[in-house]
mmCIF file of C-alpha atoms in Angstrom:
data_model
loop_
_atom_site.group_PDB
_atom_site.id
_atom_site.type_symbol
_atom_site.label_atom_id
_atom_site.label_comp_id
_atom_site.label_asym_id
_atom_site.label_seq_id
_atom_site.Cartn_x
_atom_site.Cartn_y
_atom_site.Cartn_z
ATOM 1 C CA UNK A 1 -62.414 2.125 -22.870
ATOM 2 C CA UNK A 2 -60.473 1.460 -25.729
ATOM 3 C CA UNK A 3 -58.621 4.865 -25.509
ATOM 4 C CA UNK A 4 -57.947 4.297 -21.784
ATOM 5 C CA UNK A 5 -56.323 1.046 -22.947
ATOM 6 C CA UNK A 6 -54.474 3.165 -25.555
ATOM 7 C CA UNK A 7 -53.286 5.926 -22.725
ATOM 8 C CA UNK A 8 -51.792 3.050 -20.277
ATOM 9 C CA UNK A 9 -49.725 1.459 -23.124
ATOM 10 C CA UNK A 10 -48.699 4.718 -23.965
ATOM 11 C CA UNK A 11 -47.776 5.916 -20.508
ATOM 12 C CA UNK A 12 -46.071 2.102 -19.534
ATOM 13 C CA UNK A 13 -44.191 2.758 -22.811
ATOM 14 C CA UNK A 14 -43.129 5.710 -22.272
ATOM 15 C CA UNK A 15 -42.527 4.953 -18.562
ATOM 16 C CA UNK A 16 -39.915 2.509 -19.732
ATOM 17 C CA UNK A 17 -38.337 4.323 -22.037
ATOM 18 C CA UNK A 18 -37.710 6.573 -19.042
ATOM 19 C CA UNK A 19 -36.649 4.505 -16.951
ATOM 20 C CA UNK A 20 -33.984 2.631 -19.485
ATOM 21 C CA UNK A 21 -32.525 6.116 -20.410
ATOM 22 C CA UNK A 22 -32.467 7.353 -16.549
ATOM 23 C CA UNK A 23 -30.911 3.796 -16.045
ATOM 24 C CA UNK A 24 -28.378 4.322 -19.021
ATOM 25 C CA UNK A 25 -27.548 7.494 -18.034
ATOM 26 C CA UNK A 26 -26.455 6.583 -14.545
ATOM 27 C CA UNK A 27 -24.290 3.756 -15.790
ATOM 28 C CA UNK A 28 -22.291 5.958 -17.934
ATOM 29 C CA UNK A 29 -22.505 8.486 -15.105
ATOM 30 C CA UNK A 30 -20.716 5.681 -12.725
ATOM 31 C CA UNK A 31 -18.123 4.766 -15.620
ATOM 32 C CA UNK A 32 -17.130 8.604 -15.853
ATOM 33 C CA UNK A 33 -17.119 9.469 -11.876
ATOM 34 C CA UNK A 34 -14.957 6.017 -11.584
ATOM 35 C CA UNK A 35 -11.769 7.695 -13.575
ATOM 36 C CA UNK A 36 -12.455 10.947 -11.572
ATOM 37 C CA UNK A 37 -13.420 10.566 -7.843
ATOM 38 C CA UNK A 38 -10.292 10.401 -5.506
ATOM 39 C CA UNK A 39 -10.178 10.932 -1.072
ATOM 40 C CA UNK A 40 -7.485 13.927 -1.287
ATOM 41 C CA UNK A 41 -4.532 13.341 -2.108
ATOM 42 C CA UNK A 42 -4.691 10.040 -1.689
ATOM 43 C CA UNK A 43 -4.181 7.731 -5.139
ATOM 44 C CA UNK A 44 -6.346 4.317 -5.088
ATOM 45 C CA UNK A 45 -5.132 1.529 -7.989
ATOM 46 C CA UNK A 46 -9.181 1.186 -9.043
ATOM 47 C CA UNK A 47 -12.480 2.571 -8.011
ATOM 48 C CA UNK A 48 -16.059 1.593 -8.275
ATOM 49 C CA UNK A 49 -19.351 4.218 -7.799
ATOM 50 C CA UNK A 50 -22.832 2.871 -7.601
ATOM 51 C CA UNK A 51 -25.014 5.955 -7.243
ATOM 52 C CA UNK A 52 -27.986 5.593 -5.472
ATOM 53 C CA UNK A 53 -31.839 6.617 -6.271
ATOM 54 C CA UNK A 54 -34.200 7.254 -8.847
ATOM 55 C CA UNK A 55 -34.641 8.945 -11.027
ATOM 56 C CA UNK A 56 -31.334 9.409 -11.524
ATOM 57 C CA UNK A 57 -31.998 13.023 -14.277
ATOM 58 C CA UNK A 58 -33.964 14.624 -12.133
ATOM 59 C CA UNK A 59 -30.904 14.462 -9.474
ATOM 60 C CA UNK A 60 -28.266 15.664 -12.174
ATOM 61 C CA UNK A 61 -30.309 18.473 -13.079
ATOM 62 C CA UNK A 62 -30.231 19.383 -9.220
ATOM 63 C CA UNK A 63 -26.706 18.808 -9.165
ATOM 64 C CA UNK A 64 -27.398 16.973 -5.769
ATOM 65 C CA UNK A 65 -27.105 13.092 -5.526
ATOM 66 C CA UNK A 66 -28.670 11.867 -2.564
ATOM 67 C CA UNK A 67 -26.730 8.612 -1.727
ATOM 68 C CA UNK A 68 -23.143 7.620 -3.542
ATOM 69 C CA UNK A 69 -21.292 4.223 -2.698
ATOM 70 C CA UNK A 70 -17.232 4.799 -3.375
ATOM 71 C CA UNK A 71 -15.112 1.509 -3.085
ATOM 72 C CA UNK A 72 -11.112 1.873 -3.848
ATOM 73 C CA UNK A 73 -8.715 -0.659 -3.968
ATOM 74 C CA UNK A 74 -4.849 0.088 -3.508
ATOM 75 C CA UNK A 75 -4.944 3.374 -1.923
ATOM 76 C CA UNK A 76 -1.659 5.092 -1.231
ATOM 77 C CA UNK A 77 -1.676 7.246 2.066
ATOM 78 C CA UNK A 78 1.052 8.222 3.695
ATOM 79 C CA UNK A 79 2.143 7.378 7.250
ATOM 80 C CA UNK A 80 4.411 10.393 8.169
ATOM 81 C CA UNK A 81 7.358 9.783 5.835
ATOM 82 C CA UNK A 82 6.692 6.557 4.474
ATOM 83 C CA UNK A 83 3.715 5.776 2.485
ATOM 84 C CA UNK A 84 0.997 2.927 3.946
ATOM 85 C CA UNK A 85 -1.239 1.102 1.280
ATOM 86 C CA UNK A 86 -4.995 0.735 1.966
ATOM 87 C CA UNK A 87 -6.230 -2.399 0.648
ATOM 88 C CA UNK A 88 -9.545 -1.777 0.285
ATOM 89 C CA UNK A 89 -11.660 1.332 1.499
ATOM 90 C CA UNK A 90 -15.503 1.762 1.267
ATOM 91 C CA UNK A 91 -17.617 4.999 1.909
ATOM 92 C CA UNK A 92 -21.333 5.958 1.928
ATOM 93 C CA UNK A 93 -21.666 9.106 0.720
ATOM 94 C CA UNK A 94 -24.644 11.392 1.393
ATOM 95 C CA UNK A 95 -26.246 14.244 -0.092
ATOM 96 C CA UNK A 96 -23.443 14.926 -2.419
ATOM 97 C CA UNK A 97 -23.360 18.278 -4.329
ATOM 98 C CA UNK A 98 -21.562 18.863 -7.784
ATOM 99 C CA UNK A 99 -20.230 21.596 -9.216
ATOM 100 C CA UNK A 100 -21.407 23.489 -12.209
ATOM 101 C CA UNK A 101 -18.677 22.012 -14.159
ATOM 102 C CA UNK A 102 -19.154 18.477 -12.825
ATOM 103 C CA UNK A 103 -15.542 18.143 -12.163
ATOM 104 C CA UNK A 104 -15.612 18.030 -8.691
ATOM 105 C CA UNK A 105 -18.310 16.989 -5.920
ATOM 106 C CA UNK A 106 -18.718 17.330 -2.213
ATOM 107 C CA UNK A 107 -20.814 14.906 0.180
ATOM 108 C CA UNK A 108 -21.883 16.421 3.369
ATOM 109 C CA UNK A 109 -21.343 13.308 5.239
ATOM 110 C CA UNK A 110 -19.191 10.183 4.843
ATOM 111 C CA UNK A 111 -19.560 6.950 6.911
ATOM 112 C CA UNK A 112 -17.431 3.754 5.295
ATOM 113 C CA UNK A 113 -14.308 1.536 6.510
ATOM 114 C CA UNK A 114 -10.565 0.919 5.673
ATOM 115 C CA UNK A 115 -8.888 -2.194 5.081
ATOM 116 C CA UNK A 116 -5.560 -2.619 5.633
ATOM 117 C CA UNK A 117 -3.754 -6.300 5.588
ATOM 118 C CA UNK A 118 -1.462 -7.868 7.421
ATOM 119 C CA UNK A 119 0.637 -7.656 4.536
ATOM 120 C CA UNK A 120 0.590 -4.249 3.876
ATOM 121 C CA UNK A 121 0.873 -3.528 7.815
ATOM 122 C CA UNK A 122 4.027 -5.444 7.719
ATOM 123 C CA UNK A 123 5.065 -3.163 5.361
ATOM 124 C CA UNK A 124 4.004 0.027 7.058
ATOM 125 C CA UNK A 125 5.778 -1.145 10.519
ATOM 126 C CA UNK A 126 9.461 -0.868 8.910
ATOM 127 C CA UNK A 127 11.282 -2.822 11.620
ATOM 128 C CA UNK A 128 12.168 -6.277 9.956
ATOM 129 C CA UNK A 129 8.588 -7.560 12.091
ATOM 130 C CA UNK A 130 5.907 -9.638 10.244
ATOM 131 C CA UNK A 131 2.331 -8.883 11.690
ATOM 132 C CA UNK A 132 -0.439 -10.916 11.433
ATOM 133 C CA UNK A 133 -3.413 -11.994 13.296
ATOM 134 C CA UNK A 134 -3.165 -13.476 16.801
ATOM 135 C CA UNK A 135 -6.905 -13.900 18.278
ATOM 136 C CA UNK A 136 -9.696 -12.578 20.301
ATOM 137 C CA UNK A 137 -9.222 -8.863 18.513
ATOM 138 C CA UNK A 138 -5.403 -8.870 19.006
ATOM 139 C CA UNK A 139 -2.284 -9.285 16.909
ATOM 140 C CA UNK A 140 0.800 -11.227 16.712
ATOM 141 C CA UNK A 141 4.392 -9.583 16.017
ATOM 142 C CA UNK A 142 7.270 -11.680 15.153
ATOM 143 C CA UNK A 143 10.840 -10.161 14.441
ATOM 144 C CA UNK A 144 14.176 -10.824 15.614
ATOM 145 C CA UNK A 145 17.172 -9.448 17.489
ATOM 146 C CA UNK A 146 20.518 -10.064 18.462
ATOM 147 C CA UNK A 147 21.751 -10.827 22.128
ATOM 148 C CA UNK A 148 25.198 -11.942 22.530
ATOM 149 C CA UNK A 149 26.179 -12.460 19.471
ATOM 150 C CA UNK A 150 22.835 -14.022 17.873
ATOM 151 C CA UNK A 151 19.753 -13.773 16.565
ATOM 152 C CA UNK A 152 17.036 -14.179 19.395
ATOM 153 C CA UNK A 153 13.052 -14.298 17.460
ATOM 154 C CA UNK A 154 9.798 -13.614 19.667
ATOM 155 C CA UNK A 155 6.197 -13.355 19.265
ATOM 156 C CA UNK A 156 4.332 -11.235 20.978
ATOM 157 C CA UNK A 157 0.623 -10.819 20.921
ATOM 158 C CA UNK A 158 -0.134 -7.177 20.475
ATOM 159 C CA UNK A 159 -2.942 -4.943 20.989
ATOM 160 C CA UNK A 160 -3.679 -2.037 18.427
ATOM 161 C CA UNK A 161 -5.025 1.082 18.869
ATOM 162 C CA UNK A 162 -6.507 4.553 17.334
ATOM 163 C CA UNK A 163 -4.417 7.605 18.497
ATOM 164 C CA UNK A 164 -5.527 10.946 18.639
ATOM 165 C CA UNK A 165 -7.639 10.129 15.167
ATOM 166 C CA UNK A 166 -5.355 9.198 12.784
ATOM 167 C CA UNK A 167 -2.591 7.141 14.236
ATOM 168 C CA UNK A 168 -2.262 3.598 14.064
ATOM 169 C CA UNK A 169 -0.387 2.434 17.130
ATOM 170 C CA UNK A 170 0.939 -0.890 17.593
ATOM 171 C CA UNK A 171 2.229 -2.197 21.014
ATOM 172 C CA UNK A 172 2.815 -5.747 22.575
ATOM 173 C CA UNK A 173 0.719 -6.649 25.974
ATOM 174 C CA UNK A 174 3.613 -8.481 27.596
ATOM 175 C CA UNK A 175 7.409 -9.490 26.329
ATOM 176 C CA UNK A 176 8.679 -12.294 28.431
ATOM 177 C CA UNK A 177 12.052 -11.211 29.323
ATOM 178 C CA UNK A 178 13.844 -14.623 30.175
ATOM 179 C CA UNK A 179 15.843 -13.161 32.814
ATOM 180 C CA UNK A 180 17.880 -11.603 30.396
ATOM 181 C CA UNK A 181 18.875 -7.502 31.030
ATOM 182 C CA UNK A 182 17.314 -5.666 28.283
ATOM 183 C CA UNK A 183 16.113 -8.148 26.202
ATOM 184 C CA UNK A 184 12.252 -6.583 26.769
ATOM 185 C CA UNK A 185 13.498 -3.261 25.512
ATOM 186 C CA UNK A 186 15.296 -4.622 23.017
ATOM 187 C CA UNK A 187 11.994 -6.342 21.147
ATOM 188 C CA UNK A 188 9.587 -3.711 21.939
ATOM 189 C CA UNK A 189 12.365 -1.712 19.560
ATOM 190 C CA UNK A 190 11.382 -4.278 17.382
ATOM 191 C CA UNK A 191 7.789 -4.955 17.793
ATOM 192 C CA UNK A 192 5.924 -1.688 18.650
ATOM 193 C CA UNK A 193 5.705 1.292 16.194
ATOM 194 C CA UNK A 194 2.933 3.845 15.360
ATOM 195 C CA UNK A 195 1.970 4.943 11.751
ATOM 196 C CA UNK A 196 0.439 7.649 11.128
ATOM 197 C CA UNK A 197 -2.237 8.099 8.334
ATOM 198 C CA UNK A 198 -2.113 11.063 6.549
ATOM 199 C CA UNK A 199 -2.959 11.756 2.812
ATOM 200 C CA UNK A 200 -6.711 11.861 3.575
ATOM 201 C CA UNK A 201 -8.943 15.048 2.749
ATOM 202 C CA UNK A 202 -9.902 17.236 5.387
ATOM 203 C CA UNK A 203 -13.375 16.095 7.254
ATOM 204 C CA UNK A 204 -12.291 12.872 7.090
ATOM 205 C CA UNK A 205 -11.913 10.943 10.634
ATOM 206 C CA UNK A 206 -10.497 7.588 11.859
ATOM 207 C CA UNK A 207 -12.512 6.978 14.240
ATOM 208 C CA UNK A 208 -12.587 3.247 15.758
ATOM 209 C CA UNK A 209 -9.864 0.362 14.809
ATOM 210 C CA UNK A 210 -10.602 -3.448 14.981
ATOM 211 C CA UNK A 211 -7.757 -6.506 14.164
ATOM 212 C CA UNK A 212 -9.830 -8.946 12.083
ATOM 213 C CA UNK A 213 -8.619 -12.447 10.082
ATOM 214 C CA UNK A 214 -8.589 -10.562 7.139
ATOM 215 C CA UNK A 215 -6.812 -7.174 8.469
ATOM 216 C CA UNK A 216 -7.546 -4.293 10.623
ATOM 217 C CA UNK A 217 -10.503 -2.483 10.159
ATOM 218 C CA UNK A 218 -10.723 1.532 10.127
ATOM 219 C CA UNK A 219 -13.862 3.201 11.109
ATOM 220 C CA UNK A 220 -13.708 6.368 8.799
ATOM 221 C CA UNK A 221 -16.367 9.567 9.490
ATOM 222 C CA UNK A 222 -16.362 12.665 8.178
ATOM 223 C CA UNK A 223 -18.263 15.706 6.968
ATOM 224 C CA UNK A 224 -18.283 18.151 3.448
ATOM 225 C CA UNK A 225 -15.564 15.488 2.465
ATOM 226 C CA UNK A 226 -14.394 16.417 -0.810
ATOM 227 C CA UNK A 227 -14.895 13.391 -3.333
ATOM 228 C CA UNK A 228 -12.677 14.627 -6.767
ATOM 229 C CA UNK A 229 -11.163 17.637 -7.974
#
């Protein structure tokens, strides 16, 4: 009995051991894949990684890593000519593969979501608007123009939309016209754009947009998304 007692101790003891190196060695792993992993060409201001599982060895030796959380902050896409900041951007990566060098990694699917303010919208839309939220899912677009000699400002409440996968496109419901001849035309100039968002790897989808108090929301899919190199 007394060398049973012995063999636990042993085997919790070493057990632990285990355990705090596997759990060392994927906190340094996080640290180093955090200065590394990038979307494309895109360039995000910080990352985090939190990689799933355990242990944590046994899935470096494999050079697989069954489940990876990304989060970047500050990403710089582009939207056709113009560039278009992310604020934040999440992904779940799955069954990601490294190379032999680990200096580059591939997940076979990607599921996460894009962030974008009303700031940085603003920003994007280029046409001396402000954007921010309306309600009920929809925007509101303020900007000015001049009639007549003077400066004529409207909100409209606008509704926006995912084009053809990876366009954002802005438009107003209604513009009340006032009676005056072109004054409609003359906001929409104003208040309805599209941006396009471009800088993101290949396999990588938009796939459903939402206006929320905080920003709109980006749906992102995709498949053998490459994650750094």
């Amino acid at each position: 009995m007394r060398a049973l007692r012995v063999l636990l101790i042993v085997a919790v003891v070493l057990g632990g051991i285990f355990v705090g190196v596997d759990r060392l060695a994927v906190s340094y792993a996080e640290s180093e894949a955090a200065g590394k992993v990038r979307l494309g060409p895109a360039r995000a201001a910080s990352t985090e990684v939190d990689i799933k599982g355990f242990p944590f060895l046994t899935q470096v030796m494999d050079k697989r890593l069954d489940e990876v959380d990304v989060v970047l902050t500050g990403v710089e896409a582009t939207a056709g000519d113009r560039k278009i900041r992310i604020t934040e951007m999440n992904a779940d990566l799955r069954d990601v593969t490294v190379n032999d060098a680990f200096t580059s990694a591939r997940a076979r699917t990607a599921t996460g979501t894009a962030l974008i303010s009303y700031a940085d919208l603003t920003a994007a839309a280029d046409r001396d608007v402000k954007v921010a939220y309306g309600e009920n899912g929809k925007l509101k677009v303020t900007g000015g123009v001049k009639v007549l000699g003077r400066t004529v400002t409207r909100s409209v409440v606008s509704s926006v939309t995912l084009v053809n996968g990876d366009t954002i496109r802005v438009r107003a419901d209604a513009v009340p016209g006032e009676g005056i001849p072109g004054l409609e035309s003359l906001i929409r100039q104003r208040t309805d754009f599209d941006r396009e968002i471009g800088g993101l790897p290949a396999g990588l989808k938009l796939t459903k947009i939402e206006a929320r108090a905080d920003g709109v929301a980006i749906a992102v899919t995709g498949t053998d998304v490459t994650l750094a190199g």
